[in-house]
Amino acid sequence: MPFGEQPAYLRVAGDLRQKIVNGVLAPHTRLPSQARIREEYGVSDTVALEARKVLMAEGLVEGRSGSGTYVREQPVPRRIARAGYHSGGCTPFRQEQTDERVRGTWESNSEQEAASSVVAARLRIPVGARVMRTRYVFRAEGEPSMLSTSWEPLAVTGRTPVMLPEEGPLAGRGVVERMAAIDVVVDNVIEEVGARPGLAEEAMALGGVPGHAVLVISRTYFAGGRPVETADVITLAARHRVAYHLPVK
């Protein structure tokens, strides 16, 4: 194959993709059959099948049992606004989505567990040290928007009023305010953004398709150089864009 020349199945997939993007193949329209693709593009059944697989893997089409393959309606991406951290009255939803125009609620569950090697490295604690793990489901305007799992070292919060993030006198407050209540001053936060295929349980919780890409925001709060909370925030890549508001100093 000459350098730069695409395989036939990618050329066919690219043309069909363009038709979907341009609206020639509108949402809920049935994708041309394998036989039709073969005839229209002058390719083999294998090429036609592989082209359809590419579009399905990209989330542009979906198979319906006994009916065929149809163009999926693409969501309009929502913005997840990020702006560091806030002190005073910051709820978990506002901690993850700083756009005040978005109305949000959350559900949570907290349990103690032994720190895995990954969590221990992020919190700079021994493997197996006790941590409080809290899982959140965030909803924006009633729809599942984000998942989050946070870990706090019990060496910091254990036997204090803020040991459980969603219980006690500061239930539902952000990390900065809760830590301040036990004289731990958060002075820095680091976030890393990556992407990976979504797990089946993540897709189910967020209303997506297993295997499609998710955005993962890995965040850690520090107090005097010591990690006091770390979390992974997960959202569907096709439905969201992460916007950072970074002040110029």
PDB file of N, CA and C in Angstrom, residues 104-194:
ATOM      1  N   GLY A 104     -27.764  21.545  39.996  1.00  0.00           N
ATOM      2  CA  GLY A 104     -27.315  20.179  40.196  1.00  0.00           C
ATOM      3  C   GLY A 104     -27.643  19.616  41.556  1.00  0.00           C
ATOM      4  N   THR A 105     -27.773  18.299  41.602  1.00  0.00           N
ATOM      5  CA  THR A 105     -27.977  17.569  42.851  1.00  0.00           C
ATOM      6  C   THR A 105     -26.990  16.403  42.857  1.00  0.00           C
ATOM      7  N   TRP A 106     -26.898  15.703  43.976  1.00  0.00           N
ATOM      8  CA  TRP A 106     -25.981  14.580  44.044  1.00  0.00           C
ATOM      9  C   TRP A 106     -26.482  13.535  45.021  1.00  0.00           C
ATOM     10  N   GLU A 107     -26.022  12.315  44.804  1.00  0.00           N
ATOM     11  CA  GLU A 107     -26.241  11.202  45.721  1.00  0.00           C
ATOM     12  C   GLU A 107     -24.864  10.684  46.107  1.00  0.00           C
ATOM     13  N   SER A 108     -24.729  10.161  47.327  1.00  0.00           N
ATOM     14  CA  SER A 108     -23.405   9.723  47.757  1.00  0.00           C
ATOM     15  C   SER A 108     -23.485   8.540  48.698  1.00  0.00           C
ATOM     16  N   ASN A 109     -22.352   7.853  48.815  1.00  0.00           N
ATOM     17  CA  ASN A 109     -22.220   6.748  49.761  1.00  0.00           C
ATOM     18  C   ASN A 109     -20.776   6.695  50.225  1.00  0.00           C
ATOM     19  N   SER A 110     -20.560   6.664  51.533  1.00  0.00           N
ATOM     20  CA  SER A 110     -19.203   6.656  52.103  1.00  0.00           C
ATOM     21  C   SER A 110     -18.937   5.357  52.848  1.00  0.00           C
ATOM     22  N   GLU A 111     -17.728   4.815  52.668  1.00  0.00           N
ATOM     23  CA  GLU A 111     -17.307   3.615  53.382  1.00  0.00           C
ATOM     24  C   GLU A 111     -15.811   3.685  53.639  1.00  0.00           C
ATOM     25  N   GLN A 112     -15.395   3.088  54.759  1.00  0.00           N
ATOM     26  CA  GLN A 112     -13.959   2.976  55.027  1.00  0.00           C
ATOM     27  C   GLN A 112     -13.388   1.805  54.239  1.00  0.00           C
ATOM     28  N   GLU A 113     -12.134   1.947  53.803  1.00  0.00           N
ATOM     29  CA  GLU A 113     -11.463   0.855  53.117  1.00  0.00           C
ATOM     30  C   GLU A 113      -9.952   1.027  53.256  1.00  0.00           C
ATOM     31  N   ALA A 114      -9.222  -0.017  52.865  1.00  0.00           N
ATOM     32  CA  ALA A 114      -7.763   0.046  52.861  1.00  0.00           C
ATOM     33  C   ALA A 114      -7.307   0.674  51.550  1.00  0.00           C
ATOM     34  N   ALA A 115      -6.353   1.574  51.624  1.00  0.00           N
ATOM     35  CA  ALA A 115      -5.876   2.270  50.432  1.00  0.00           C
ATOM     36  C   ALA A 115      -5.175   1.295  49.488  1.00  0.00           C
ATOM     37  N   SER A 116      -5.604   1.318  48.220  1.00  0.00           N
ATOM     38  CA  SER A 116      -4.912   0.535  47.199  1.00  0.00           C
ATOM     39  C   SER A 116      -3.562   1.183  46.912  1.00  0.00           C
ATOM     40  N   SER A 117      -2.745   0.514  46.105  1.00  0.00           N
ATOM     41  CA  SER A 117      -1.433   1.075  45.782  1.00  0.00           C
ATOM     42  C   SER A 117      -1.564   2.392  45.034  1.00  0.00           C
ATOM     43  N   VAL A 118      -2.587   2.491  44.164  1.00  0.00           N
ATOM     44  CA  VAL A 118      -2.786   3.727  43.393  1.00  0.00           C
ATOM     45  C   VAL A 118      -3.216   4.867  44.304  1.00  0.00           C
ATOM     46  N   VAL A 119      -4.208   4.609  45.157  1.00  0.00           N
ATOM     47  CA  VAL A 119      -4.694   5.640  46.074  1.00  0.00           C
ATOM     48  C   VAL A 119      -3.599   6.022  47.069  1.00  0.00           C
ATOM     49  N   ALA A 120      -2.871   5.039  47.554  1.00  0.00           N
ATOM     50  CA  ALA A 120      -1.795   5.314  48.512  1.00  0.00           C
ATOM     51  C   ALA A 120      -0.730   6.218  47.898  1.00  0.00           C
ATOM     52  N   ALA A 121      -0.396   5.981  46.632  1.00  0.00           N
ATOM     53  CA  ALA A 121       0.610   6.819  45.976  1.00  0.00           C
ATOM     54  C   ALA A 121       0.112   8.245  45.830  1.00  0.00           C
ATOM     55  N   ARG A 122      -1.167   8.413  45.509  1.00  0.00           N
ATOM     56  CA  ARG A 122      -1.714   9.759  45.324  1.00  0.00           C
ATOM     57  C   ARG A 122      -1.824  10.510  46.638  1.00  0.00           C
ATOM     58  N   LEU A 123      -2.108   9.792  47.726  1.00  0.00           N
ATOM     59  CA  LEU A 123      -2.235  10.438  49.033  1.00  0.00           C
ATOM     60  C   LEU A 123      -0.932  10.407  49.831  1.00  0.00           C
ATOM     61  N   ARG A 124       0.079   9.743  49.280  1.00  0.00           N
ATOM     62  CA  ARG A 124       1.393   9.626  49.936  1.00  0.00           C
ATOM     63  C   ARG A 124       1.263   9.009  51.324  1.00  0.00           C
ATOM     64  N   ILE A 125       0.555   7.894  51.354  1.00  0.00           N
ATOM     65  CA  ILE A 125       0.355   7.138  52.592  1.00  0.00           C
ATOM     66  C   ILE A 125       0.734   5.685  52.318  1.00  0.00           C
ATOM     67  N   PRO A 126       0.936   4.875  53.354  1.00  0.00           N
ATOM     68  CA  PRO A 126       1.280   3.461  53.134  1.00  0.00           C
ATOM     69  C   PRO A 126       0.127   2.698  52.478  1.00  0.00           C
ATOM     70  N   VAL A 127       0.464   1.734  51.650  1.00  0.00           N
ATOM     71  CA  VAL A 127      -0.557   0.855  51.077  1.00  0.00           C
ATOM     72  C   VAL A 127      -1.274   0.142  52.220  1.00  0.00           C
ATOM     73  N   GLY A 128      -2.589   0.118  52.161  1.00  0.00           N
ATOM     74  CA  GLY A 128      -3.370  -0.518  53.214  1.00  0.00           C
ATOM     75  C   GLY A 128      -3.808   0.415  54.321  1.00  0.00           C
ATOM     76  N   ALA A 129      -3.292   1.653  54.341  1.00  0.00           N
ATOM     77  CA  ALA A 129      -3.736   2.625  55.344  1.00  0.00           C
ATOM     78  C   ALA A 129      -5.220   2.894  55.149  1.00  0.00           C
ATOM     79  N   ARG A 130      -5.908   3.208  56.243  1.00  0.00           N
ATOM     80  CA  ARG A 130      -7.355   3.386  56.168  1.00  0.00           C
ATOM     81  C   ARG A 130      -7.709   4.734  55.526  1.00  0.00           C
ATOM     82  N   VAL A 131      -8.683   4.688  54.631  1.00  0.00           N
ATOM     83  CA  VAL A 131      -9.179   5.902  53.973  1.00  0.00           C
ATOM     84  C   VAL A 131     -10.703   5.864  53.975  1.00  0.00           C
ATOM     85  N   MET A 132     -11.291   7.045  53.842  1.00  0.00           N
ATOM     86  CA  MET A 132     -12.741   7.140  53.655  1.00  0.00           C
ATOM     87  C   MET A 132     -12.993   7.318  52.168  1.00  0.00           C
ATOM     88  N   ARG A 133     -13.666   6.334  51.577  1.00  0.00           N
ATOM     89  CA  ARG A 133     -14.000   6.406  50.156  1.00  0.00           C
ATOM     90  C   ARG A 133     -15.461   6.847  50.015  1.00  0.00           C
ATOM     91  N   THR A 134     -15.682   7.877  49.196  1.00  0.00           N
ATOM     92  CA  THR A 134     -17.041   8.368  48.961  1.00  0.00           C
ATOM     93  C   THR A 134     -17.321   8.362  47.471  1.00  0.00           C
ATOM     94  N   ARG A 135     -18.397   7.711  47.090  1.00  0.00           N
ATOM     95  CA  ARG A 135     -18.820   7.679  45.690  1.00  0.00           C
ATOM     96  C   ARG A 135     -20.000   8.619  45.498  1.00  0.00           C
ATOM     97  N   TYR A 136     -19.941   9.417  44.424  1.00  0.00           N
ATOM     98  CA  TYR A 136     -20.994  10.382  44.109  1.00  0.00           C
ATOM     99  C   TYR A 136     -21.563  10.126  42.714  1.00  0.00           C
ATOM    100  N   VAL A 137     -22.847  10.392  42.582  1.00  0.00           N
ATOM    101  CA  VAL A 137     -23.483  10.529  41.265  1.00  0.00           C
ATOM    102  C   VAL A 137     -24.040  11.945  41.226  1.00  0.00           C
ATOM    103  N   PHE A 138     -23.552  12.770  40.302  1.00  0.00           N
ATOM    104  CA  PHE A 138     -24.023  14.148  40.157  1.00  0.00           C
ATOM    105  C   PHE A 138     -25.033  14.222  39.024  1.00  0.00           C
ATOM    106  N   ARG A 139     -26.090  14.992  39.253  1.00  0.00           N
ATOM    107  CA  ARG A 139     -27.118  15.173  38.232  1.00  0.00           C
ATOM    108  C   ARG A 139     -27.243  16.657  37.903  1.00  0.00           C
ATOM    109  N   ALA A 140     -27.283  16.966  36.619  1.00  0.00           N
ATOM    110  CA  ALA A 140     -27.501  18.330  36.147  1.00  0.00           C
ATOM    111  C   ALA A 140     -28.868  18.385  35.500  1.00  0.00           C
ATOM    112  N   GLU A 141     -29.746  19.208  36.064  1.00  0.00           N
ATOM    113  CA  GLU A 141     -31.117  19.331  35.578  1.00  0.00           C
ATOM    114  C   GLU A 141     -31.803  17.976  35.512  1.00  0.00           C
ATOM    115  N   GLY A 142     -31.517  17.134  36.512  1.00  0.00           N
ATOM    116  CA  GLY A 142     -32.174  15.841  36.637  1.00  0.00           C
ATOM    117  C   GLY A 142     -31.507  14.694  35.913  1.00  0.00           C
ATOM    118  N   GLU A 143     -30.564  14.981  35.004  1.00  0.00           N
ATOM    119  CA  GLU A 143     -29.917  13.935  34.218  1.00  0.00           C
ATOM    120  C   GLU A 143     -28.537  13.598  34.799  1.00  0.00           C
ATOM    121  N   PRO A 144     -28.160  12.297  34.828  1.00  0.00           N
ATOM    122  CA  PRO A 144     -26.815  11.934  35.301  1.00  0.00           C
ATOM    123  C   PRO A 144     -25.753  12.675  34.507  1.00  0.00           C
ATOM    124  N   SER A 145     -24.849  13.324  35.191  1.00  0.00           N
ATOM    125  CA  SER A 145     -23.850  14.166  34.535  1.00  0.00           C
ATOM    126  C   SER A 145     -22.428  13.702  34.806  1.00  0.00           C
ATOM    127  N   MET A 146     -22.131  13.397  36.060  1.00  0.00           N
ATOM    128  CA  MET A 146     -20.771  13.033  36.448  1.00  0.00           C
ATOM    129  C   MET A 146     -20.800  11.964  37.526  1.00  0.00           C
ATOM    130  N   LEU A 147     -19.747  11.167  37.562  1.00  0.00           N
ATOM    131  CA  LEU A 147     -19.479  10.261  38.663  1.00  0.00           C
ATOM    132  C   LEU A 147     -18.200  10.733  39.334  1.00  0.00           C
ATOM    133  N   SER A 148     -18.109  10.516  40.622  1.00  0.00           N
ATOM    134  CA  SER A 148     -16.880  10.889  41.322  1.00  0.00           C
ATOM    135  C   SER A 148     -16.641   9.910  42.463  1.00  0.00           C
ATOM    136  N   THR A 149     -15.386   9.529  42.618  1.00  0.00           N
ATOM    137  CA  THR A 149     -14.970   8.742  43.779  1.00  0.00           C
ATOM    138  C   THR A 149     -13.834   9.495  44.443  1.00  0.00           C
ATOM    139  N   SER A 150     -14.009   9.786  45.732  1.00  0.00           N
ATOM    140  CA  SER A 150     -12.975  10.523  46.470  1.00  0.00           C
ATOM    141  C   SER A 150     -12.454   9.666  47.606  1.00  0.00           C
ATOM    142  N   TRP A 151     -11.210   9.936  47.985  1.00  0.00           N
ATOM    143  CA  TRP A 151     -10.572   9.233  49.094  1.00  0.00           C
ATOM    144  C   TRP A 151      -9.913  10.259  50.012  1.00  0.00           C
ATOM    145  N   GLU A 152     -10.159  10.131  51.305  1.00  0.00           N
ATOM    146  CA  GLU A 152      -9.532  10.996  52.304  1.00  0.00           C
ATOM    147  C   GLU A 152      -8.834  10.125  53.336  1.00  0.00           C
ATOM    148  N   PRO A 153      -7.585  10.430  53.690  1.00  0.00           N
ATOM    149  CA  PRO A 153      -6.869   9.618  54.687  1.00  0.00           C
ATOM    150  C   PRO A 153      -7.470   9.804  56.071  1.00  0.00           C
ATOM    151  N   LEU A 154      -7.797   8.708  56.724  1.00  0.00           N
ATOM    152  CA  LEU A 154      -8.368   8.801  58.066  1.00  0.00           C
ATOM    153  C   LEU A 154      -7.334   9.263  59.079  1.00  0.00           C
ATOM    154  N   ALA A 155      -6.075   9.245  58.689  1.00  0.00           N
ATOM    155  CA  ALA A 155      -5.059   9.828  59.561  1.00  0.00           C
ATOM    156  C   ALA A 155      -5.266  11.327  59.710  1.00  0.00           C
ATOM    157  N   VAL A 156      -5.974  11.930  58.755  1.00  0.00           N
ATOM    158  CA  VAL A 156      -6.272  13.364  58.799  1.00  0.00           C
ATOM    159  C   VAL A 156      -7.659  13.609  59.380  1.00  0.00           C
ATOM    160  N   THR A 157      -8.667  12.873  58.885  1.00  0.00           N
ATOM    161  CA  THR A 157     -10.060  13.179  59.251  1.00  0.00           C
ATOM    162  C   THR A 157     -10.652  12.220  60.275  1.00  0.00           C
ATOM    163  N   GLY A 158      -9.980  11.103  60.559  1.00  0.00           N
ATOM    164  CA  GLY A 158     -10.541  10.123  61.485  1.00  0.00           C
ATOM    165  C   GLY A 158     -10.827  10.705  62.852  1.00  0.00           C
ATOM    166  N   ARG A 159     -11.957  10.298  63.421  1.00  0.00           N
ATOM    167  CA  ARG A 159     -12.392  10.740  64.755  1.00  0.00           C
ATOM    168  C   ARG A 159     -12.537  12.258  64.838  1.00  0.00           C
ATOM    169  N   THR A 160     -12.929  12.864  63.735  1.00  0.00           N
ATOM    170  CA  THR A 160     -13.228  14.306  63.732  1.00  0.00           C
ATOM    171  C   THR A 160     -14.663  14.486  63.236  1.00  0.00           C
ATOM    172  N   PRO A 161     -15.248  15.656  63.416  1.00  0.00           N
ATOM    173  CA  PRO A 161     -16.620  15.891  62.952  1.00  0.00           C
ATOM    174  C   PRO A 161     -16.789  15.806  61.433  1.00  0.00           C
ATOM    175  N   VAL A 162     -15.676  15.841  60.682  1.00  0.00           N
ATOM    176  CA  VAL A 162     -15.798  15.838  59.218  1.00  0.00           C
ATOM    177  C   VAL A 162     -15.347  14.504  58.616  1.00  0.00           C
ATOM    178  N   MET A 163     -15.276  13.451  59.417  1.00  0.00           N
ATOM    179  CA  MET A 163     -14.811  12.158  58.924  1.00  0.00           C
ATOM    180  C   MET A 163     -15.693  11.654  57.773  1.00  0.00           C
ATOM    181  N   LEU A 164     -17.002  11.872  57.887  1.00  0.00           N
ATOM    182  CA  LEU A 164     -17.941  11.489  56.830  1.00  0.00           C
ATOM    183  C   LEU A 164     -18.324  12.743  56.045  1.00  0.00           C
ATOM    184  N   PRO A 165     -17.973  12.820  54.770  1.00  0.00           N
ATOM    185  CA  PRO A 165     -18.220  14.041  53.989  1.00  0.00           C
ATOM    186  C   PRO A 165     -19.683  14.465  53.926  1.00  0.00           C
ATOM    187  N   GLU A 166     -20.603  13.513  54.017  1.00  0.00           N
ATOM    188  CA  GLU A 166     -22.016  13.848  53.864  1.00  0.00           C
ATOM    189  C   GLU A 166     -22.807  13.702  55.162  1.00  0.00           C
ATOM    190  N   GLU A 167     -22.105  13.677  56.282  1.00  0.00           N
ATOM    191  CA  GLU A 167     -22.771  13.624  57.580  1.00  0.00           C
ATOM    192  C   GLU A 167     -22.066  14.587  58.532  1.00  0.00           C
ATOM    193  N   GLY A 168     -22.746  14.927  59.628  1.00  0.00           N
ATOM    194  CA  GLY A 168     -22.142  15.813  60.612  1.00  0.00           C
ATOM    195  C   GLY A 168     -22.445  17.273  60.347  1.00  0.00           C
ATOM    196  N   PRO A 169     -21.834  18.154  61.131  1.00  0.00           N
ATOM    197  CA  PRO A 169     -22.159  19.594  61.062  1.00  0.00           C
ATOM    198  C   PRO A 169     -21.810  20.255  59.733  1.00  0.00           C
ATOM    199  N   LEU A 170     -20.860  19.697  58.978  1.00  0.00           N
ATOM    200  CA  LEU A 170     -20.483  20.285  57.691  1.00  0.00           C
ATOM    201  C   LEU A 170     -20.842  19.362  56.527  1.00  0.00           C
ATOM    202  N   ALA A 171     -21.881  18.564  56.715  1.00  0.00           N
ATOM    203  CA  ALA A 171     -22.310  17.643  55.663  1.00  0.00           C
ATOM    204  C   ALA A 171     -22.625  18.405  54.384  1.00  0.00           C
ATOM    205  N   GLY A 172     -22.112  17.895  53.286  1.00  0.00           N
ATOM    206  CA  GLY A 172     -22.415  18.501  51.996  1.00  0.00           C
ATOM    207  C   GLY A 172     -21.586  19.707  51.647  1.00  0.00           C
ATOM    208  N   ARG A 173     -20.584  20.036  52.452  1.00  0.00           N
ATOM    209  CA  ARG A 173     -19.698  21.150  52.137  1.00  0.00           C
ATOM    210  C   ARG A 173     -18.507  20.645  51.332  1.00  0.00           C
ATOM    211  N   GLY A 174     -17.783  21.543  50.746  1.00  0.00           N
ATOM    212  CA  GLY A 174     -16.621  21.159  49.957  1.00  0.00           C
ATOM    213  C   GLY A 174     -15.436  20.799  50.832  1.00  0.00           C
ATOM    214  N   VAL A 175     -14.404  20.263  50.197  1.00  0.00           N
ATOM    215  CA  VAL A 175     -13.214  19.819  50.915  1.00  0.00           C
ATOM    216  C   VAL A 175     -12.545  20.974  51.660  1.00  0.00           C
ATOM    217  N   VAL A 176     -12.444  22.136  51.022  1.00  0.00           N
ATOM    218  CA  VAL A 176     -11.732  23.267  51.627  1.00  0.00           C
ATOM    219  C   VAL A 176     -12.365  23.666  52.953  1.00  0.00           C
ATOM    220  N   GLU A 177     -13.683  23.807  52.962  1.00  0.00           N
ATOM    221  CA  GLU A 177     -14.373  24.237  54.178  1.00  0.00           C
ATOM    222  C   GLU A 177     -14.333  23.162  55.253  1.00  0.00           C
ATOM    223  N   ARG A 178     -14.492  21.904  54.852  1.00  0.00           N
ATOM    224  CA  ARG A 178     -14.463  20.815  55.834  1.00  0.00           C
ATOM    225  C   ARG A 178     -13.090  20.703  56.486  1.00  0.00           C
ATOM    226  N   MET A 179     -12.052  20.801  55.691  1.00  0.00           N
ATOM    227  CA  MET A 179     -10.704  20.697  56.248  1.00  0.00           C
ATOM    228  C   MET A 179     -10.385  21.882  57.161  1.00  0.00           C
ATOM    229  N   ALA A 180     -10.853  23.053  56.786  1.00  0.00           N
ATOM    230  CA  ALA A 180     -10.615  24.239  57.616  1.00  0.00           C
ATOM    231  C   ALA A 180     -11.209  24.066  59.007  1.00  0.00           C
ATOM    232  N   ALA A 181     -12.328  23.306  59.096  1.00  0.00           N
ATOM    233  CA  ALA A 181     -12.986  23.106  60.385  1.00  0.00           C
ATOM    234  C   ALA A 181     -12.133  22.292  61.354  1.00  0.00           C
ATOM    235  N   ILE A 182     -11.162  21.545  60.826  1.00  0.00           N
ATOM    236  CA  ILE A 182     -10.269  20.779  61.706  1.00  0.00           C
ATOM    237  C   ILE A 182      -8.834  21.345  61.625  1.00  0.00           C
ATOM    238  N   ASP A 183      -8.769  22.637  61.277  1.00  0.00           N
ATOM    239  CA  ASP A 183      -7.497  23.377  61.249  1.00  0.00           C
ATOM    240  C   ASP A 183      -6.503  22.847  60.213  1.00  0.00           C
ATOM    241  N   VAL A 184      -7.035  22.327  59.108  1.00  0.00           N
ATOM    242  CA  VAL A 184      -6.205  21.917  57.980  1.00  0.00           C
ATOM    243  C   VAL A 184      -6.478  22.905  56.852  1.00  0.00           C
ATOM    244  N   VAL A 185      -5.469  23.674  56.480  1.00  0.00           N
ATOM    245  CA  VAL A 185      -5.652  24.734  55.498  1.00  0.00           C
ATOM    246  C   VAL A 185      -5.243  24.234  54.104  1.00  0.00           C
ATOM    247  N   VAL A 186      -6.228  24.069  53.238  1.00  0.00           N
ATOM    248  CA  VAL A 186      -5.955  23.663  51.859  1.00  0.00           C
ATOM    249  C   VAL A 186      -5.397  24.862  51.106  1.00  0.00           C
ATOM    250  N   ASP A 187      -4.234  24.689  50.484  1.00  0.00           N
ATOM    251  CA  ASP A 187      -3.608  25.821  49.800  1.00  0.00           C
ATOM    252  C   ASP A 187      -3.228  25.524  48.350  1.00  0.00           C
ATOM    253  N   ASN A 188      -3.559  24.322  47.882  1.00  0.00           N
ATOM    254  CA  ASN A 188      -3.213  24.000  46.498  1.00  0.00           C
ATOM    255  C   ASN A 188      -4.082  22.843  46.014  1.00  0.00           C
ATOM    256  N   VAL A 189      -4.340  22.819  44.722  1.00  0.00           N
ATOM    257  CA  VAL A 189      -5.078  21.713  44.108  1.00  0.00           C
ATOM    258  C   VAL A 189      -4.480  21.443  42.745  1.00  0.00           C
ATOM    259  N   ILE A 190      -4.312  20.166  42.425  1.00  0.00           N
ATOM    260  CA  ILE A 190      -3.772  19.761  41.134  1.00  0.00           C
ATOM    261  C   ILE A 190      -4.787  18.871  40.432  1.00  0.00           C
ATOM    262  N   GLU A 191      -5.026  19.152  39.150  1.00  0.00           N
ATOM    263  CA  GLU A 191      -5.921  18.335  38.346  1.00  0.00           C
ATOM    264  C   GLU A 191      -5.199  17.832  37.103  1.00  0.00           C
ATOM    265  N   GLU A 192      -5.439  16.578  36.764  1.00  0.00           N
ATOM    266  CA  GLU A 192      -4.955  15.996  35.529  1.00  0.00           C
ATOM    267  C   GLU A 192      -6.156  15.458  34.765  1.00  0.00           C
ATOM    268  N   VAL A 193      -6.220  15.749  33.463  1.00  0.00           N
ATOM    269  CA  VAL A 193      -7.348  15.315  32.637  1.00  0.00           C
ATOM    270  C   VAL A 193      -6.871  14.279  31.635  1.00  0.00           C
ATOM    271  N   GLY A 194      -7.556  13.148  31.586  1.00  0.00           N
ATOM    272  CA  GLY A 194      -7.227  12.095  30.633  1.00  0.00           C
ATOM    273  C   GLY A 194      -8.496  11.481  30.066  1.00  0.00           C
TER     274      GLY A 194
END
